[in-house]
Coordinates of C-alpha atoms and ligand atoms in Angstrom, one line a residue:
M1 CA 102.6 128.7 34.9
D2 CA 101.2 127.7 37.9
P3 CA 103.0 128.8 40.8
S4 CA 102.9 125.8 42.8
L5 CA 104.9 124.2 39.7
A6 CA 107.4 127.1 38.9
Y7 CA 108.7 126.6 43.1
K8 CA 108.4 122.7 42.7
E9 CA 111.3 123.5 39.1
L10 CA 113.0 125.2 41.2
I11 CA 113.2 123.1 43.5
E12 CA 114.0 120.6 41.1
R13 CA 116.8 122.8 39.9
S14 CA 118.5 122.8 43.1
H15 CA 118.6 119.5 44.2
E16 CA 120.6 119.0 40.3
L17 CA 122.7 122.1 41.5
G18 CA 123.3 120.3 45.1
V19 CA 124.4 117.2 43.6
L20 CA 126.7 118.7 40.9
G21 CA 128.4 120.6 44.4
S22 CA 128.7 117.8 46.1
C23 CA 130.8 115.6 43.3
A24 CA 133.1 119.2 43.3
R25 CA 133.1 118.7 46.9
L26 CA 134.2 114.5 47.2
L27 CA 137.2 115.2 44.3
S28 CA 138.5 118.3 46.5
W29 CA 138.5 116.6 49.3
D30 CA 140.1 113.5 48.0
E31 CA 142.7 116.4 46.6
E32 CA 143.4 117.0 49.7
T33 CA 143.8 114.0 51.7
N34 CA 144.3 110.3 49.2
M35 CA 144.9 112.2 45.5
P36 CA 148.6 110.9 44.3
S37 CA 150.3 114.1 43.5
G38 CA 150.6 113.4 39.5
A39 CA 146.3 113.9 39.1
V40 CA 147.4 117.7 40.2
E41 CA 146.9 118.9 36.0
A42 CA 143.5 116.3 36.1
R43 CA 141.8 117.4 38.5
S44 CA 142.0 121.2 38.1
R45 CA 140.3 120.1 34.8
Q46 CA 138.2 118.2 36.7
L47 CA 136.9 120.8 39.2
A48 CA 137.4 123.8 36.8
Y49 CA 134.6 122.3 33.8
L50 CA 133.0 121.5 37.2
A51 CA 132.6 125.2 38.2
G52 CA 131.9 125.9 34.5
M53 CA 128.7 124.1 34.4
F54 CA 127.4 124.8 37.9
H55 CA 128.0 128.3 37.0
D56 CA 125.6 128.0 33.7
R57 CA 122.9 126.1 35.6
Q58 CA 122.9 128.7 38.1
A59 CA 122.9 131.0 35.7
D60 CA 119.9 129.6 33.3
P61 CA 117.7 132.6 32.5
R62 CA 115.1 129.9 33.6
I63 CA 116.1 130.6 36.9
A64 CA 114.8 134.2 36.5
E65 CA 111.8 133.1 34.8
L66 CA 110.3 130.7 37.5
L67 CA 111.7 133.4 40.3
S68 CA 108.9 136.2 39.0
I69 CA 105.7 133.6 38.9
V70 CA 106.7 132.7 42.8
A71 CA 107.6 136.1 43.6
A72 CA 104.3 137.5 42.2
S73 CA 102.7 134.5 44.0
D74 CA 101.6 134.6 47.5
L75 CA 103.7 131.6 47.6
A76 CA 106.0 133.4 49.6
A77 CA 104.2 135.9 51.1
D78 CA 105.4 134.7 54.9
V79 CA 108.9 135.8 54.6
E80 CA 109.5 133.4 58.0
S81 CA 108.2 130.4 55.8
P82 CA 110.7 128.2 54.4
A83 CA 109.6 128.6 50.7
A84 CA 110.5 132.6 50.9
V85 CA 114.3 131.2 52.4
N86 CA 114.5 128.8 49.4
V87 CA 112.9 131.6 46.9
R88 CA 115.6 134.8 48.2
E89 CA 118.3 132.5 48.7
I90 CA 118.0 131.1 45.5
R91 CA 117.7 134.1 43.4
R92 CA 121.1 135.5 46.2
D93 CA 122.9 132.9 44.2
Y94 CA 121.3 133.7 41.0
E95 CA 122.6 137.8 40.7
H96 CA 125.1 136.1 41.6
A97 CA 126.2 133.9 39.5
V98 CA 124.6 136.4 35.9
R99 CA 127.3 139.9 37.5
V100 CA 130.3 137.2 37.0
P101 CA 130.9 136.2 33.5
R102 CA 132.0 132.4 33.1
S103 CA 135.5 133.3 31.6
L104 CA 136.4 135.0 35.2
V105 CA 134.4 132.6 37.1
E106 CA 137.0 129.4 35.1
E107 CA 140.2 132.1 35.4
L108 CA 139.4 132.8 39.0
A109 CA 139.1 128.4 39.4
R110 CA 142.2 127.8 37.0
T111 CA 144.4 130.7 38.3
T112 CA 144.0 129.8 42.4
S113 CA 143.7 125.6 41.8
C114 CA 148.0 126.5 40.1
A115 CA 147.9 129.0 42.7
H116 CA 147.8 127.1 45.5
Q117 CA 150.8 124.0 44.3
E118 CA 153.1 127.5 43.7
W119 CA 151.8 128.6 47.7
V120 CA 152.7 125.4 49.2
T121 CA 156.6 125.1 47.2
S122 CA 157.2 129.1 48.3
R123 CA 156.4 128.1 51.7
K124 CA 158.7 125.0 51.5
A125 CA 161.1 127.2 50.0
N126 CA 160.5 130.3 52.7
D127 CA 160.7 132.3 49.3
F128 CA 158.5 134.8 48.7
G129 CA 159.3 136.0 45.3
H130 CA 157.9 133.0 43.9
F131 CA 154.5 133.3 44.9
R132 CA 154.1 137.3 44.5
P133 CA 153.3 137.3 41.2
W134 CA 150.2 134.9 42.3
L135 CA 149.4 137.3 44.6
E136 CA 149.5 139.9 41.8
R137 CA 147.0 137.7 39.6
I138 CA 145.0 137.1 42.8
V139 CA 144.7 140.5 43.9
E140 CA 143.6 141.4 40.5
L141 CA 140.7 138.7 39.3
K142 CA 139.8 139.4 43.0
R143 CA 138.9 143.1 42.6
A144 CA 137.5 142.1 39.2
E145 CA 135.0 139.6 40.6
A146 CA 134.6 142.9 43.5
E147 CA 133.2 145.0 40.4
C148 CA 131.5 142.7 38.6
L149 CA 129.4 141.4 42.3
G150 CA 129.2 145.5 42.9
Y151 CA 129.4 147.2 46.7
S152 CA 128.3 150.1 47.9
A153 CA 130.6 152.0 49.6
T154 CA 134.2 149.7 48.9
P155 CA 134.9 146.8 47.2
Y156 CA 136.4 144.3 49.7
D157 CA 132.2 144.8 50.9
A158 CA 131.8 142.4 47.7
L159 CA 134.4 140.0 48.9
L160 CA 133.0 139.6 52.1
D161 CA 129.2 139.8 51.3
T162 CA 130.0 136.2 49.7
Y163 CA 130.9 134.5 52.8
E164 CA 128.9 136.1 55.5
P165 CA 126.2 137.9 53.4
G166 CA 125.0 141.5 55.0
A167 CA 128.1 141.7 56.6
T168 CA 129.4 145.4 55.8
T169 CA 133.6 146.3 56.0
A170 CA 132.5 149.2 58.3
A171 CA 130.7 146.3 60.4
V172 CA 134.1 144.1 61.1
S173 CA 136.1 147.3 61.3
D174 CA 134.1 148.1 64.0
L175 CA 133.8 144.5 65.5
L176 CA 137.6 143.9 65.3
G177 CA 138.7 148.0 66.7
A178 CA 136.0 146.3 70.1
L179 CA 137.7 142.9 70.7
Q180 CA 141.0 144.5 69.8
S181 CA 140.7 147.3 72.7
D182 CA 138.5 145.1 75.3
L183 CA 141.3 142.1 74.5
L184 CA 145.0 143.7 74.9
P185 CA 144.3 145.2 78.9
L186 CA 143.5 141.3 79.5
L187 CA 146.3 140.0 77.8
E188 CA 148.6 142.5 79.1
R189 CA 147.2 141.4 82.9
I190 CA 147.2 137.3 81.3
L191 CA 151.9 137.9 80.5
G192 CA 152.2 139.9 83.9
A193 CA 150.5 136.6 85.9
A194 CA 152.9 135.4 88.4
D195 CA 151.6 131.4 88.2
A196 CA 151.4 130.7 84.4
P197 CA 150.3 127.2 83.5
D198 CA 152.9 124.5 82.3
A199 CA 152.0 124.0 78.3
S200 CA 155.0 120.9 78.0
I201 CA 153.1 118.5 79.0
L202 CA 151.1 118.5 76.2
H203 CA 154.6 118.0 73.7
R204 CA 155.7 114.7 75.5
D205 CA 155.5 111.6 73.6
Y206 CA 151.9 111.1 72.3
P207 CA 151.7 108.7 69.5
V208 CA 149.3 108.9 66.8
D209 CA 147.6 105.8 66.6
K210 CA 146.5 106.6 70.7
Q211 CA 145.9 110.1 69.2
R212 CA 144.0 108.9 66.8
A213 CA 142.0 106.7 69.1
L214 CA 141.4 109.2 71.9
G215 CA 139.7 111.6 68.6
E216 CA 137.5 109.7 67.7
A217 CA 136.0 108.8 71.0
V218 CA 135.8 112.2 71.8
A219 CA 133.8 113.0 68.4
S220 CA 131.8 110.4 69.2
R221 CA 130.9 111.0 72.7
I222 CA 129.9 115.0 71.8
G223 CA 128.0 113.8 68.9
F224 CA 129.5 113.0 65.3
D225 CA 127.9 109.9 63.9
F226 CA 129.9 108.6 62.5
S227 CA 127.8 106.4 60.0
R228 CA 127.3 109.1 58.1
G229 CA 130.7 111.0 58.4
R230 CA 134.6 110.1 58.2
L231 CA 137.4 111.5 60.2
D232 CA 141.2 111.5 58.4
V233 CA 144.6 113.0 58.1
S234 CA 145.2 116.0 55.7
A235 CA 148.1 119.1 55.9
H236 CA 145.2 121.4 57.1
P237 CA 142.4 120.1 59.2
F238 CA 138.8 121.2 57.2
C239 CA 135.2 119.5 57.6
S240 CA 133.1 119.2 54.5
G241 CA 129.8 118.4 53.9
I242 CA 129.4 116.3 50.8
A243 CA 125.9 115.9 50.4
P244 CA 123.9 114.2 53.4
G245 CA 124.5 111.5 55.5
D246 CA 128.2 112.2 53.9
C247 CA 130.0 114.4 56.1
R248 CA 134.5 114.8 56.2
I249 CA 136.4 115.9 58.9
T250 CA 140.0 115.8 59.0
T251 CA 143.2 116.4 61.1
R252 CA 146.9 116.8 61.4
Y253 CA 149.0 115.2 63.7
R254 CA 152.3 115.7 65.7
V255 CA 153.7 113.1 67.3
D256 CA 155.1 115.9 69.8
D257 CA 152.2 117.9 70.3
L258 CA 148.8 116.8 71.9
S259 CA 146.5 119.3 71.7
E260 CA 147.2 120.2 67.3
A261 CA 145.5 117.3 66.5
L262 CA 143.2 117.4 69.2
F263 CA 141.5 120.1 68.9
A264 CA 141.1 120.8 65.2
I265 CA 139.3 117.8 65.9
V266 CA 136.8 119.7 67.5
H267 CA 136.8 122.5 66.3
E268 CA 136.3 120.4 62.7
V269 CA 133.4 118.1 64.6
G270 CA 131.3 121.8 65.6
H271 CA 131.4 122.7 62.2
G272 CA 130.6 118.3 61.0
L273 CA 128.2 118.7 63.7
Y274 CA 126.2 121.7 61.8
E275 CA 126.3 119.9 59.0
Q276 CA 125.2 116.2 60.0
G277 CA 122.2 118.8 61.7
L278 CA 120.5 120.6 58.7
D279 CA 117.8 119.4 57.8
P280 CA 117.7 116.5 55.5
S281 CA 113.8 116.5 54.6
A282 CA 115.4 120.6 52.7
A283 CA 118.6 118.4 51.9
G284 CA 119.3 120.2 48.3
T285 CA 117.7 123.4 48.9
P286 CA 118.6 126.7 50.9
M287 CA 116.7 125.3 53.8
G288 CA 119.0 122.4 53.8
E289 CA 122.5 124.6 53.9
A290 CA 124.6 125.5 56.4
A291 CA 123.9 129.3 56.7
S292 CA 127.3 131.5 57.0
L293 CA 131.0 131.2 57.2
G294 CA 130.2 133.1 60.5
V295 CA 128.0 130.5 61.5
H296 CA 129.6 127.3 60.1
E297 CA 132.5 129.0 62.7
S298 CA 130.4 129.6 65.5
Q299 CA 129.4 126.5 65.8
S300 CA 133.3 125.0 65.7
R301 CA 134.9 127.9 68.4
L302 CA 131.4 126.8 70.3
W303 CA 132.9 122.9 70.3
E304 CA 136.2 123.5 70.3
N305 CA 136.8 127.0 72.9
I306 CA 133.8 127.1 74.9
V307 CA 133.1 123.3 75.4
G308 CA 136.9 121.4 74.8
R309 CA 138.9 124.1 76.6
S310 CA 136.6 123.9 79.8
R311 CA 137.6 122.2 83.1
A312 CA 134.0 120.7 83.0
F313 CA 134.7 118.8 79.7
W314 CA 138.3 117.5 80.7
A315 CA 136.5 116.7 84.0
Y316 CA 134.7 114.0 81.7
F317 CA 137.9 113.7 79.3
F318 CA 141.0 113.9 81.6
R319 CA 141.2 110.1 82.5
P320 CA 140.3 108.3 78.5
A321 CA 143.2 110.5 78.5
Q322 CA 145.4 109.3 80.6
E323 CA 144.3 106.0 79.4
Q324 CA 145.5 106.8 76.1
F325 CA 148.4 108.3 77.8
P326 CA 150.5 106.3 81.1
A327 CA 153.2 107.8 80.8
A328 CA 152.9 111.4 79.4
L329 CA 149.8 112.5 81.3
G330 CA 149.7 109.6 84.4
R331 CA 151.2 111.6 86.9
V332 CA 149.6 115.1 85.8
S333 CA 146.6 116.6 87.0
L334 CA 142.9 117.6 85.7
D335 CA 143.6 120.9 86.7
D336 CA 147.8 121.5 85.3
F337 CA 146.2 120.2 81.9
H338 CA 143.0 122.2 81.4
G339 CA 145.7 124.5 82.5
A340 CA 148.4 123.9 80.5
V341 CA 145.3 124.0 76.9
N342 CA 143.9 127.4 77.9
H343 CA 148.3 128.3 77.9
V344 CA 147.8 132.3 76.5
K345 CA 151.3 133.5 74.4
P346 CA 151.4 135.8 71.6
S347 CA 152.7 134.0 68.2
V348 CA 153.5 134.6 65.2
N349 CA 151.0 131.6 64.6
R350 CA 147.2 131.7 63.6
V351 CA 146.1 128.7 63.6
R352 CA 147.7 127.2 67.0
A353 CA 146.8 130.6 68.5
D354 CA 145.1 131.0 71.8
E355 CA 141.8 132.1 72.4
V356 CA 143.2 135.7 73.9
T357 CA 145.3 136.4 70.8
Y358 CA 143.4 134.7 68.3
N359 CA 141.2 137.6 67.2
L360 CA 144.4 139.7 66.9
H361 CA 145.9 137.6 63.9
I362 CA 142.5 138.1 62.1
V363 CA 143.2 142.2 62.9
V364 CA 146.1 142.3 61.1
R365 CA 144.8 140.0 58.2
F366 CA 142.1 141.9 57.3
E367 CA 143.8 145.1 57.2
L368 CA 146.2 144.0 55.0
E369 CA 143.6 142.0 52.6
R370 CA 141.7 145.4 53.2
A371 CA 145.0 147.4 51.5
L372 CA 145.7 144.9 48.7
I373 CA 142.1 144.7 47.6
A374 CA 142.4 148.4 47.8
G375 CA 145.4 149.3 46.3
D376 CA 147.1 150.7 48.7
L377 CA 149.2 148.0 49.3
A378 CA 151.4 146.2 46.3
A379 CA 151.7 142.2 46.8
R380 CA 155.6 142.7 46.9
D381 CA 155.4 145.1 50.2
L382 CA 153.4 142.4 51.9
P383 CA 156.7 140.0 54.2
G384 CA 157.3 143.8 55.2
A385 CA 153.8 145.2 55.9
W386 CA 153.1 141.7 57.9
N387 CA 155.5 141.7 60.2
E388 CA 155.6 145.7 60.4
A389 CA 152.1 144.4 61.4
Y390 CA 152.6 141.6 63.3
G391 CA 155.0 143.7 65.8
R392 CA 152.6 146.3 66.2
T393 CA 149.7 144.3 67.0
L394 CA 151.4 141.2 68.6
G395 CA 154.1 142.4 70.0
V396 CA 155.9 139.1 67.6
V397 CA 157.5 139.8 64.5
P398 CA 157.7 136.3 62.6
A399 CA 161.2 134.8 61.3
T400 CA 160.4 134.2 57.9
D401 CA 158.0 134.0 55.6
A402 CA 157.0 130.3 56.0
D403 CA 156.1 131.7 59.7
G404 CA 154.5 135.6 58.2
C405 CA 152.9 136.5 55.7
L406 CA 152.9 133.1 53.5
Q407 CA 151.8 130.7 56.9
D408 CA 148.3 130.8 55.6
G409 CA 146.5 129.3 52.3
H410 CA 143.6 131.6 52.0
W411 CA 144.9 134.0 49.2
S412 CA 146.5 131.6 47.0
S413 CA 142.7 129.8 47.3
G414 CA 141.3 132.7 46.6
L415 CA 140.0 133.6 49.3
I416 CA 139.7 137.2 49.9
G417 CA 137.3 138.7 52.3
Y418 CA 137.3 135.3 54.3
F419 CA 139.3 135.7 57.2
P420 CA 136.4 138.4 59.0
T421 CA 134.2 135.5 59.9
Y422 CA 136.4 134.1 62.4
A423 CA 135.8 136.3 64.8
I424 CA 132.5 136.7 63.7
G425 CA 132.7 133.9 64.3
D426 CA 133.6 133.8 67.4
V427 CA 132.1 136.6 68.7
C428 CA 128.7 134.7 67.2
G429 CA 129.3 131.2 69.0
S430 CA 130.0 133.1 72.3
Q431 CA 126.3 135.3 72.7
L432 CA 125.0 131.5 71.4
F433 CA 126.3 129.6 74.3
A434 CA 125.4 132.1 76.5
Q435 CA 121.7 132.1 75.2
A436 CA 122.3 128.5 75.2
E437 CA 122.9 128.4 79.1
R438 CA 120.1 130.9 79.5
E439 CA 117.1 128.9 78.2
L440 CA 118.6 125.0 79.5
G441 CA 120.7 126.0 83.0
E442 CA 124.5 126.0 83.4
Q443 CA 126.2 122.8 81.4
G444 CA 129.0 122.2 82.9
D445 CA 127.1 119.7 84.8
A446 CA 126.8 117.8 82.1
F447 CA 129.6 118.3 80.6
A448 CA 130.8 116.7 83.6
R449 CA 128.8 113.5 83.2
G450 CA 129.7 112.9 79.1
D451 CA 126.2 114.8 78.4
F452 CA 126.6 117.4 75.4
A453 CA 122.8 116.2 74.2
P454 CA 121.3 119.3 75.6
L455 CA 123.8 121.6 74.2
L456 CA 123.6 119.9 70.7
G457 CA 120.3 119.2 70.5
W458 CA 119.5 123.1 71.6
L459 CA 122.5 124.1 68.6
R460 CA 119.6 121.7 66.1
E461 CA 116.7 124.0 66.8
T462 CA 117.4 127.4 67.0
V463 CA 120.4 127.4 64.4
H464 CA 121.0 123.5 62.3
R465 CA 117.5 123.7 61.9
H466 CA 117.0 126.9 60.0
G467 CA 119.4 126.2 56.8
R468 CA 120.7 130.0 55.1
R469 CA 117.1 131.4 56.9
D470 CA 119.8 133.9 59.0
T471 CA 123.5 134.5 58.9
A472 CA 125.2 135.3 62.2
A473 CA 124.0 139.1 62.8
P474 CA 120.5 138.4 61.9
L475 CA 121.1 134.8 63.7
V476 CA 121.9 136.4 66.5
R477 CA 119.3 139.3 66.7
R478 CA 116.2 136.5 66.6
L479 CA 117.9 134.6 69.5
T480 CA 118.9 136.8 71.9
G481 CA 117.6 139.9 70.8
G482 CA 120.1 142.0 70.7
P483 CA 123.2 143.2 67.9
L484 CA 126.8 140.6 67.1
D485 CA 128.8 142.0 70.1
P486 CA 132.0 140.8 71.9
G487 CA 130.5 141.4 75.2
A488 CA 129.8 137.7 76.0
L489 CA 133.3 136.5 74.2
V490 CA 134.9 139.6 76.7
G491 CA 133.1 138.9 79.4
R492 CA 133.9 134.4 78.9
L493 CA 137.9 134.9 78.5
Q494 CA 137.7 137.7 81.5
S495 CA 136.4 135.3 84.1
K496 CA 137.9 132.0 82.3
Y497 CA 141.5 133.6 82.4
E498 CA 141.2 135.2 85.6
E499 CA 140.3 131.6 87.6
I500 CA 143.0 129.4 85.5
Y501 CA 146.0 132.6 85.7
R502 CA 145.2 134.0 89.1
L503 CA 144.3 137.4 88.1
T504 CA 142.4 139.6 90.6
P505 CA 139.3 140.0 88.8
V506 CA 138.4 143.4 87.8
A507 CA 134.6 144.3 86.2
A508 CA 133.6 143.5 82.6
S509 CA 134.6 146.8 80.6
R510 CA 131.4 146.4 78.6
Ligands
LIG601 ZN1 136.4 126.4 61.4

């Protein structure tokens, strides 16, 4: 067979998988936003059916034949070419699919779909005992999946690799260790500061319709295209790049909290800008897909924290915010508002954590999920281990399991090995932003004018348009010449918080 015809057939099959995947994503988005609760069972059958169909097509032996024809030709000889990246990634997906039997894929889909509902119930009732058997079953299934996928050092490596290809337990352990040892001294200095911002100004009366109006204005201004996307409400904020031209983001509003919904919007817009920036001509192929969860999170955390919590950003947006909320913010100064949105306080809650303590929440989850998969921690001992780890790492202990080991839905959805991608993304995002400013110049003045186009343009060129070419570590290597390194993140946080908390500057430790 002519290699170019073989490649053409591979791409056609990739397009078909893209369409199938987009149908599943639309069903999942609907489940989180609009679906009546009575439809849970029907929806889990629909999703399991599509998952099985997707798996069969991805593991079709015809794909192996086509791949070997293309590999033997010079079509993919230049490893940097889009065709070579497509072939490499289609092979990766194929090998992943053939190693995991369809029965396990379906069992995981069925179990996690029910377990997620049971988790919601258990969390509401603060009843870990109710969720425990589900967690035990999921850990068992994820261990089986890791054995099918294969690994070199530890089963956790196989799970991590599904979210951040190429990442290893050892490398993540080093990265989190470095973050912890650099962030704890900064945290201590912040907690010892005489002068802390007043975060209570964010907890006044903030009518939800006004919050939505401000959130949409911010999203549009920084570049989210509402003609190719939507903003809705869900229990947990997320972004789903459903199909080209269709990116859905969500948030959740509370009338007594301005920052939760707003920063969730900026975070999800960061994910959405990535999805909307993917190359439309490569849609339905790996070159038109996001690279990894770490790279995805680098975009969301960059926009949420580096841009969205900067003083320059609020130099532009504080006036529109005051216009929406004259009673709550009319007499507040820009500096006080900027301080409030950067208030640091160790807490038991990951989602609402500030930038300094956020990664310590990841440290706890990484330690515990690794122990669960290794068999060193039994599910029944999780609540005690969780509380002990929080006390040791953040100096706070949750009062209930609902605020403790039941707070995140990841494990109930089978997402074990996922949490480290938040820290990888955070580190990567800081390195990308530092590189962007090296190339474009300091961006504060542009942000203060409401001009986010230079930064977005740079991210489009260097990250979004490259599809699955590079995961986080190779991406950082391509753009900066160096490895994934917490130095940029830690240095940025040090100078930011020295200013906000009026700390005596110390030289960056790394
Ligand atoms: Zn995110």
